[in-house]
Short mmCIF file of C-alpha atoms in Angstrom, two decimals:
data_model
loop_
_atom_site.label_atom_id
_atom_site.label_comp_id
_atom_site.label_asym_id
_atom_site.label_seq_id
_atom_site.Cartn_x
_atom_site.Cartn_y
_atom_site.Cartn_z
CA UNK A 1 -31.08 11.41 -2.59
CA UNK A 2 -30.42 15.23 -3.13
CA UNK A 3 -27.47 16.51 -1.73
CA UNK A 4 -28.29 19.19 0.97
CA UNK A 5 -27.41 23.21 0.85
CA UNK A 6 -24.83 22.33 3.69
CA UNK A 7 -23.69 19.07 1.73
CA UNK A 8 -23.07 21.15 -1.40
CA UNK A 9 -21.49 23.99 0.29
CA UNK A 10 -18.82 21.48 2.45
CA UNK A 11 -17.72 19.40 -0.71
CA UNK A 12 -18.20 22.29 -3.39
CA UNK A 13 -14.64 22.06 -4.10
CA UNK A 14 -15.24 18.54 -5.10
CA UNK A 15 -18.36 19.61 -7.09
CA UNK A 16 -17.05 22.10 -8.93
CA UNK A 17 -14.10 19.68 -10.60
CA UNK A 18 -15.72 18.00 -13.58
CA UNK A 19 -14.71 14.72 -12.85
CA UNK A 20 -16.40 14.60 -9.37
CA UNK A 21 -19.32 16.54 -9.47
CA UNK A 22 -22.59 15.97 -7.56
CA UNK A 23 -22.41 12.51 -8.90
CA UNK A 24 -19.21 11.26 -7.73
CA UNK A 25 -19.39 13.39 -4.58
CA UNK A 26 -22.88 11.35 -4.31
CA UNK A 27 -21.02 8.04 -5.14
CA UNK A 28 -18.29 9.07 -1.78
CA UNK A 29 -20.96 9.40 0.45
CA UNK A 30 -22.99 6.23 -0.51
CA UNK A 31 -19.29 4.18 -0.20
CA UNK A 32 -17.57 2.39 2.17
CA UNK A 33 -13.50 2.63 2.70
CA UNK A 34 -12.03 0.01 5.11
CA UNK A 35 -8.59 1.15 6.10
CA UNK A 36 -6.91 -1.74 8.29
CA UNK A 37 -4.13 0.07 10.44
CA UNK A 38 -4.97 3.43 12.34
CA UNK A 39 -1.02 4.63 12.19
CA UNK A 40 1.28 6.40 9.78
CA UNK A 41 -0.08 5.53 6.19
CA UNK A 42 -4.19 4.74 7.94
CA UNK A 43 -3.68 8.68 9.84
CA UNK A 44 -3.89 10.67 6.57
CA UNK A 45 -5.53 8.20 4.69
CA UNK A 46 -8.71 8.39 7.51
CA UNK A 47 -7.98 12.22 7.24
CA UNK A 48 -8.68 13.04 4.02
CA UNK A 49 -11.13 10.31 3.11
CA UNK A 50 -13.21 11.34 6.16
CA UNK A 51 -13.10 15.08 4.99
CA UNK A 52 -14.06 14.06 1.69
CA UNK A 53 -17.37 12.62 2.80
CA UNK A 54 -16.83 9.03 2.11
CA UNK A 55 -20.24 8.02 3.73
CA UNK A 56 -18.68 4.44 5.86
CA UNK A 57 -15.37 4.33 6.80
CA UNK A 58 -13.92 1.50 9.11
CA UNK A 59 -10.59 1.57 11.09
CA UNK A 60 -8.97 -1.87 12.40
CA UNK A 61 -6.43 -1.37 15.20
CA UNK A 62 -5.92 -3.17 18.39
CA UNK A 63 -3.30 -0.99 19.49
CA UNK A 64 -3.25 2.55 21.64
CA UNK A 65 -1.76 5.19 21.01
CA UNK A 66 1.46 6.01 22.17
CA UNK A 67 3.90 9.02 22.80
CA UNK A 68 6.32 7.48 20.02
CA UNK A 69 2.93 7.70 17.38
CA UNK A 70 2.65 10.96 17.63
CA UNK A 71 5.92 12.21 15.11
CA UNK A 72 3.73 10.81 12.26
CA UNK A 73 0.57 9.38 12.98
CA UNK A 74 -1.58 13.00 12.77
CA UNK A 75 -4.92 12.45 13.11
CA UNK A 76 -4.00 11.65 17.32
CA UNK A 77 -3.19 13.94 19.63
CA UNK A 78 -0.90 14.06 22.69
CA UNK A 79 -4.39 14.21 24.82
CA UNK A 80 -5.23 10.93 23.08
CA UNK A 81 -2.12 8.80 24.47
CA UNK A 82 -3.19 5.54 25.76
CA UNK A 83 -6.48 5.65 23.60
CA UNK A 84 -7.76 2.90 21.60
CA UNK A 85 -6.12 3.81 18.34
CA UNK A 86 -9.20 3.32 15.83
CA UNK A 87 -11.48 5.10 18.50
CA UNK A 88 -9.18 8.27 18.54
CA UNK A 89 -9.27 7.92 15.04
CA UNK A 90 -13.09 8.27 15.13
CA UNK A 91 -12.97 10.60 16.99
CA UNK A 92 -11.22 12.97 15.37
CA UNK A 93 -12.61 12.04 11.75
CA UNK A 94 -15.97 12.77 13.25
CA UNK A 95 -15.12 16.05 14.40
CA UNK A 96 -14.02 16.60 10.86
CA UNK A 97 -17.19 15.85 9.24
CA UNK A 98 -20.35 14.58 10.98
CA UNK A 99 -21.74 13.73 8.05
CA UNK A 100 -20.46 10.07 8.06
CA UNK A 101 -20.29 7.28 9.36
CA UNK A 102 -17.11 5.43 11.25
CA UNK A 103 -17.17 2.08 11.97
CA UNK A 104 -14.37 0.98 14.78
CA UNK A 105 -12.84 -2.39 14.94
CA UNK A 106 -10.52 -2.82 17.95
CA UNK A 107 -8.33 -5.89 16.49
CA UNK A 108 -5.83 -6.75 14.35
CA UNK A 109 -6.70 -8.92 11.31
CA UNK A 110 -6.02 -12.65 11.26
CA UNK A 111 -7.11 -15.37 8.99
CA UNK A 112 -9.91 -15.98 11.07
CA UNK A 113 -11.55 -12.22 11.12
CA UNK A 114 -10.49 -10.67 7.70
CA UNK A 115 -12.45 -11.74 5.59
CA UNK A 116 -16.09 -10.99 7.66
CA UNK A 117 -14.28 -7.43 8.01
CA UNK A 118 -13.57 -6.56 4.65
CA UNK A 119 -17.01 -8.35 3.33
CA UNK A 120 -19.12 -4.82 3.59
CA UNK A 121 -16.22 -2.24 2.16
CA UNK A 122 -16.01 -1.54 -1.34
CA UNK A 123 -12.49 -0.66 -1.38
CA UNK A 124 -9.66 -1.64 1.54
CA UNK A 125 -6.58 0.02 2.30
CA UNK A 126 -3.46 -1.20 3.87
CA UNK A 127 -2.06 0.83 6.42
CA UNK A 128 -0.44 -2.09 8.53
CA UNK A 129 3.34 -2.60 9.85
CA UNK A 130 3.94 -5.48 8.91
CA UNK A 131 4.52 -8.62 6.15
CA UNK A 132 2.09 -10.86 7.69
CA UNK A 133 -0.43 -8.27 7.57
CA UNK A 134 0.26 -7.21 4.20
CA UNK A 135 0.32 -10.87 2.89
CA UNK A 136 -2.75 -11.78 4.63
CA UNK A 137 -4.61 -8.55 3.09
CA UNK A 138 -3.53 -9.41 -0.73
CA UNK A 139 -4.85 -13.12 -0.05
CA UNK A 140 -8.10 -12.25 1.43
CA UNK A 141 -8.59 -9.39 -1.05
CA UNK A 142 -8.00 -11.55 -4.16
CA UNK A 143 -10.03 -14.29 -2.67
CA UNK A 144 -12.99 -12.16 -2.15
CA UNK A 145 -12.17 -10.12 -5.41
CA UNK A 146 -11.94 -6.53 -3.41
CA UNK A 147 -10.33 -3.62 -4.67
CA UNK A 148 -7.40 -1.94 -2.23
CA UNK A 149 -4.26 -0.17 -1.95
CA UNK A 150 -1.37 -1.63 -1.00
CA UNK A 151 1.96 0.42 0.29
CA UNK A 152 5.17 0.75 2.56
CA UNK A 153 7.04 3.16 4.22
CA UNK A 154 10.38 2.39 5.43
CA UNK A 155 13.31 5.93 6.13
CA UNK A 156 12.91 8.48 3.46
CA UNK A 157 11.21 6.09 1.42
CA UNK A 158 7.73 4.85 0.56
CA UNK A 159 5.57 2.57 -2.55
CA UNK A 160 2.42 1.65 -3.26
CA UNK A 161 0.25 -0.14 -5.46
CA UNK A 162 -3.19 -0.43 -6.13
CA UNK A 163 -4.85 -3.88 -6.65
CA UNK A 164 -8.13 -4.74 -8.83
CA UNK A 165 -8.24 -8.74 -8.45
CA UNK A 166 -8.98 -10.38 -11.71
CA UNK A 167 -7.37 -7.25 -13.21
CA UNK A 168 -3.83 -6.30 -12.69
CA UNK A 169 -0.73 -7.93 -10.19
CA UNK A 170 -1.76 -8.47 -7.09
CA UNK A 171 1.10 -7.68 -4.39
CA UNK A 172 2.19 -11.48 -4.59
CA UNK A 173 2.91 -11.53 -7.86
CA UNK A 174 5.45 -9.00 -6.64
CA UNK A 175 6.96 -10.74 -3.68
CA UNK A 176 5.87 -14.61 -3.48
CA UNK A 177 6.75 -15.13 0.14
CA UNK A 178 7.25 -12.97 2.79
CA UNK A 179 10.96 -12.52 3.87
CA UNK A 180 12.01 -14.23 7.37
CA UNK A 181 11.17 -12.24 10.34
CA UNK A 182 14.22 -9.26 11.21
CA UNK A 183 15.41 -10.25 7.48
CA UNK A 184 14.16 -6.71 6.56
CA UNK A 185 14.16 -3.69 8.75
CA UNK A 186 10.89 -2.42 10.08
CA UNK A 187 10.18 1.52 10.83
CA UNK A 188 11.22 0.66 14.81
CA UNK A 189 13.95 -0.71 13.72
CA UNK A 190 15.37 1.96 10.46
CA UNK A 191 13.12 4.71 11.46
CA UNK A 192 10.60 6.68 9.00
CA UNK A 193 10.60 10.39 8.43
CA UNK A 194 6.72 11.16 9.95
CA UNK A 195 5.83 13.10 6.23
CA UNK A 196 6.32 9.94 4.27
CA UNK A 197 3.16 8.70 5.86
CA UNK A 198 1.70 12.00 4.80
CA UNK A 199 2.78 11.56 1.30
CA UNK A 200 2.13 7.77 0.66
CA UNK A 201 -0.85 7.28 2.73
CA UNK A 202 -2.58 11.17 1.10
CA UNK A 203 -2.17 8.90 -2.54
CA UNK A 204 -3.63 5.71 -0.90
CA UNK A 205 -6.37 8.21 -0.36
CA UNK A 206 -6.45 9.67 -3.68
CA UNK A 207 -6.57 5.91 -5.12
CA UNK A 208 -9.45 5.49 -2.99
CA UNK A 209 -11.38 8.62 -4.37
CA UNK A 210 -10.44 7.92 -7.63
CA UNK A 211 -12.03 4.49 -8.13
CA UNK A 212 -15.18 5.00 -5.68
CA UNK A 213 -15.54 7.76 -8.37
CA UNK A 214 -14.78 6.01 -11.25
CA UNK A 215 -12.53 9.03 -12.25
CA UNK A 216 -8.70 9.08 -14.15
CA UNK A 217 -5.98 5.74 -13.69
CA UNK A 218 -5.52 3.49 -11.20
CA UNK A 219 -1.97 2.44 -10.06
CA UNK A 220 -3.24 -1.12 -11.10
CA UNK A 221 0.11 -2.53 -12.76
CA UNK A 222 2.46 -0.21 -11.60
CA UNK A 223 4.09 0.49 -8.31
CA UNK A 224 4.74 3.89 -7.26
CA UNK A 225 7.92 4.27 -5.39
CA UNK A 226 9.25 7.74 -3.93
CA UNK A 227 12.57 8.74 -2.41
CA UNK A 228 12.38 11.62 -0.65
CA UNK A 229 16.47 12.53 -0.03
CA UNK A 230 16.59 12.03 -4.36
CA UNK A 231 13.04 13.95 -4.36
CA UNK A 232 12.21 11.29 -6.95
CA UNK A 233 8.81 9.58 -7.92
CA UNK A 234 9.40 5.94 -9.61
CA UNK A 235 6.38 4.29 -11.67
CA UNK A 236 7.67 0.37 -12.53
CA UNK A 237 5.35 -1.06 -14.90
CA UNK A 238 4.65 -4.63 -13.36
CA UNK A 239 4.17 -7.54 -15.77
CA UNK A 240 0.40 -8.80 -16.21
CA UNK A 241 -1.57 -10.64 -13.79
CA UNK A 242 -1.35 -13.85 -12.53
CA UNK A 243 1.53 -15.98 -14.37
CA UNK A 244 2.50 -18.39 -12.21
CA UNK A 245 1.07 -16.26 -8.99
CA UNK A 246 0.72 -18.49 -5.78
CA UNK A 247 -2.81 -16.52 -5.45
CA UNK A 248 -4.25 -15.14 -7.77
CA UNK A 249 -3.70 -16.89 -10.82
CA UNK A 250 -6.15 -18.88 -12.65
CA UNK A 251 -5.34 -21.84 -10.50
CA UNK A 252 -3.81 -20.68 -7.75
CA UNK A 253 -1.70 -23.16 -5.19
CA UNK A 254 -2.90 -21.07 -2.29
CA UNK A 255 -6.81 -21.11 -1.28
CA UNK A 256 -6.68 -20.58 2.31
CA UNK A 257 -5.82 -17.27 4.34
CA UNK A 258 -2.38 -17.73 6.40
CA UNK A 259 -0.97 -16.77 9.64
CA UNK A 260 2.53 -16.00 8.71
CA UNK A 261 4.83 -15.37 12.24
CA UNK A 262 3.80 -11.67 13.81
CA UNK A 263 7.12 -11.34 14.68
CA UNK A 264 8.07 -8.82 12.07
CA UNK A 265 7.18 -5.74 13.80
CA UNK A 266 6.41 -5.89 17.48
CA UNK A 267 2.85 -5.69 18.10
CA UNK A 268 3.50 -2.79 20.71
CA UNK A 269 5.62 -0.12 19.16
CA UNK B 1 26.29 -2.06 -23.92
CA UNK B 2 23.66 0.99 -22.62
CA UNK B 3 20.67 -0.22 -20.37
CA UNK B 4 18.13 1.09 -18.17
CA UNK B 5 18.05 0.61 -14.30
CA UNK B 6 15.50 2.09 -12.43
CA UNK B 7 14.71 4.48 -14.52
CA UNK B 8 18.49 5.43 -15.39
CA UNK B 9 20.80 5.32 -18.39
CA UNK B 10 23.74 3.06 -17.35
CA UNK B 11 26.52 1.72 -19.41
CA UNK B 12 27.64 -1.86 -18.63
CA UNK B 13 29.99 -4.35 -20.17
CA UNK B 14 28.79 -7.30 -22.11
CA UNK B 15 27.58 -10.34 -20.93
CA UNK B 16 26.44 -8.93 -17.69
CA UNK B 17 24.16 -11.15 -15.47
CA UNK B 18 21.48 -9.90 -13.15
CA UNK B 19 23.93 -11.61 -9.83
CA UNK B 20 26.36 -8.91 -11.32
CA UNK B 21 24.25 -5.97 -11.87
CA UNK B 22 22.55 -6.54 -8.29
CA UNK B 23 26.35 -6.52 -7.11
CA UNK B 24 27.38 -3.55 -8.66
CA UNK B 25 24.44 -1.61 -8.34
CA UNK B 26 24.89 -2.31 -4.05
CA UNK B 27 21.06 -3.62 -4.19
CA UNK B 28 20.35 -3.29 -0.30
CA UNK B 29 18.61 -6.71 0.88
CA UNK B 30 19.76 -8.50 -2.39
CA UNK B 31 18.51 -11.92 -1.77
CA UNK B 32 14.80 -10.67 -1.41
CA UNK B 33 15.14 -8.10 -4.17
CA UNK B 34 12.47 -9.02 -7.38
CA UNK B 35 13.82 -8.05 -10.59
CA UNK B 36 12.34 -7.53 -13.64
CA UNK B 37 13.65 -6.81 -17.39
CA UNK B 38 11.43 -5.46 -19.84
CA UNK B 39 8.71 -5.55 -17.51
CA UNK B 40 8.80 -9.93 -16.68
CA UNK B 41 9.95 -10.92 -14.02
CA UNK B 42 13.21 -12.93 -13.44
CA UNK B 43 13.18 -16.11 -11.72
CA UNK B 44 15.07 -15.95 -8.77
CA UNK B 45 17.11 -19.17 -9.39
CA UNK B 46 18.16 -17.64 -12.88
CA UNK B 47 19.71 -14.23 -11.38
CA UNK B 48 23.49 -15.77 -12.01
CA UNK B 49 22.49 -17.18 -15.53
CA UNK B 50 20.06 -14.16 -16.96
CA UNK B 51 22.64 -12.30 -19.25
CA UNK B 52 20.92 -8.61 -19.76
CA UNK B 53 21.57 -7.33 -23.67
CA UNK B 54 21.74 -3.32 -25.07
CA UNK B 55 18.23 -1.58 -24.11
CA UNK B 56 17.53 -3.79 -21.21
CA UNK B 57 15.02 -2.04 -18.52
CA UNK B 58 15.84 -3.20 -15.46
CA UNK B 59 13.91 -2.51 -12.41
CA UNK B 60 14.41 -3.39 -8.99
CA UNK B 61 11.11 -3.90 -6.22
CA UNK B 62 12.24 -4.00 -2.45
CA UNK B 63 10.23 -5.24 -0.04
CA UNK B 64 8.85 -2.03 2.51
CA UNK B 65 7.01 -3.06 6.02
CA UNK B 66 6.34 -0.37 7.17
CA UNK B 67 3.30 2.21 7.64
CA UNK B 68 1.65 2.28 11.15
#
């Protein structure tokens, strides 16, 4: 499929960059991004992928927006306020770029309902709240060997990693269990400067674009972390896949998704 | 001895365990903090036993919930 005058004159700045070109801008518009929480990290991340002309995004969120959101989570507006979260979402990524498609999911993922989302996408990102959530993505994305980002925000700080399954760490090679609920503060609780979102979920973005396009490295093995009152960017080399992981290890202990205690973050926030 | 934390050049004394260098580094949420030295890492249970040598990298990963 040719692109079209108007397709080549939108994403020209993307055509004109020798690693993209009208073959990876063609590979972003035949792909599908899944991006699993429609708040401070999914907000830019939706943004930017949108504008870029991946051709399917999703957005999972059961929640509506609320007047708190709205200090950080950028792609809703004060008109949207008591909205379904991934239709505002939508909404506003349409407006962006008509040219694709998004796909709206009003629910939070359990271990019942993750895996028939993710199934379709060819690359997930984690823009949830919470360790449950987070858990519950690594497991289902290692079980069904999908590619996605991984990252947290918490004050002036934020991390991410990107996970290929069979490939590098996963996130549970990182943290085996999550911690007890309240044991670590959540962004209600310690707050979040609204930009950090801007920062970490722009490079979940940029992770995205890079492997649909099959262009530069992948944070696979590292995480990223970023302190924004040191201005500092941290890359930790993580050790190799799998030894001893829970999950995905060559014979891993766990083989069914969990339902850790959503009592982490409040559902309503 | 000289080692690396995070990134940074620190001088420590020898025989200094991981327990110690979580202590005096004021690790925030030590007892969920994963460590790793020259990029394995360190079993939790072995924190107060692991004795870090000269040109240790140390690096600490904090858990982080947040993002909607």
């Amino acid at each position: 499929m040719a692109l079209t005058n108007e397709q080549l004159e939108r994403y020209s700045r993307h055509i004109i960059l020798k690693e993209i070109g009208v073959r990876g801008q063609k590979k972003l518009l035949e792909s599908k991004v899944l991006i699993i929480g429609a708040g401070g990290l999914g907000a830019p991340a939706a943004l930017y992928l949108a504008a870029a002309g991946v051709g399917t995004i999703g957005i999972v969120d059961a929640d509506v927006v609320d007047l708190s959101n709205l200090q950080r989570q950028v792609i809703h507006t004060t008109n949207d306020i008591g909205k379904k979260k991934a239709e505002s979402a939508a909404e506003t990524m349409r407006a962006i770029n008509p040219d694709i498609t998004v796909n709206t999911y009003y629910k939070f993922v359990n271990s019942e309902n993750i895996s028939e989302l993710i199934k379709d996408y060819d690359f997930i990102i984690d823009g949830t709240d919470n360790f449950p959530a987070k858990f519950l993505i690594n497991d289902a994305c290692v079980m069904a060997k999908k590619p996605f980002s991984h990252a947290g925000i918490i004050r002036f700080k934020g991390q991410l990693t990107t996970v290929i399954p069979g490939e590098g760490p996963c996130y549970r090679c990182i943290f085996k269990d999550p911690p007890p609920k309240d044991a670590v503060p959540t962004c209600k609780q310690a707050g979040v400067i609204g930009a950090m979102g801007g920062v970490i979920g722009s490079l979940q973005a940029m992770e995205a674009i890079k492997y649909l396009t099959g262009t530069g490295d992948l944070l696979v093995g590292y995480l990223l972390t970023y302190d924004a009152l040191k201005m500092e960017f941290h890359k930790v080399k993580l050790p190799p896949r799998g030894k001893g992981c829970a999950v995905c290890s060559d014979t891993p202990s766990i083989t069914k998704l969990i339902d850790y205690e959503q009592a982490v973050c409040e559902l309503k926030h | 001895m000289k080692i690396t934390v995070a990134g940074e050049k620190k001088e420590y004394a020898e025989g200094l365990t991981v327990s110690k260098l979580i202590e005096f580094e004021n690790v925030e949420t030590p007892q969920y903090v994963t460590v790793s030295v020259n990029e394995e890492f360190v079993e939790r249970a072995s924190f107060d036993s692991f004795a870090l040598k000269e040109g240790d990298e140390v690096e600490f990963l904090y858990f982080m919930g947040g993002g909607r």
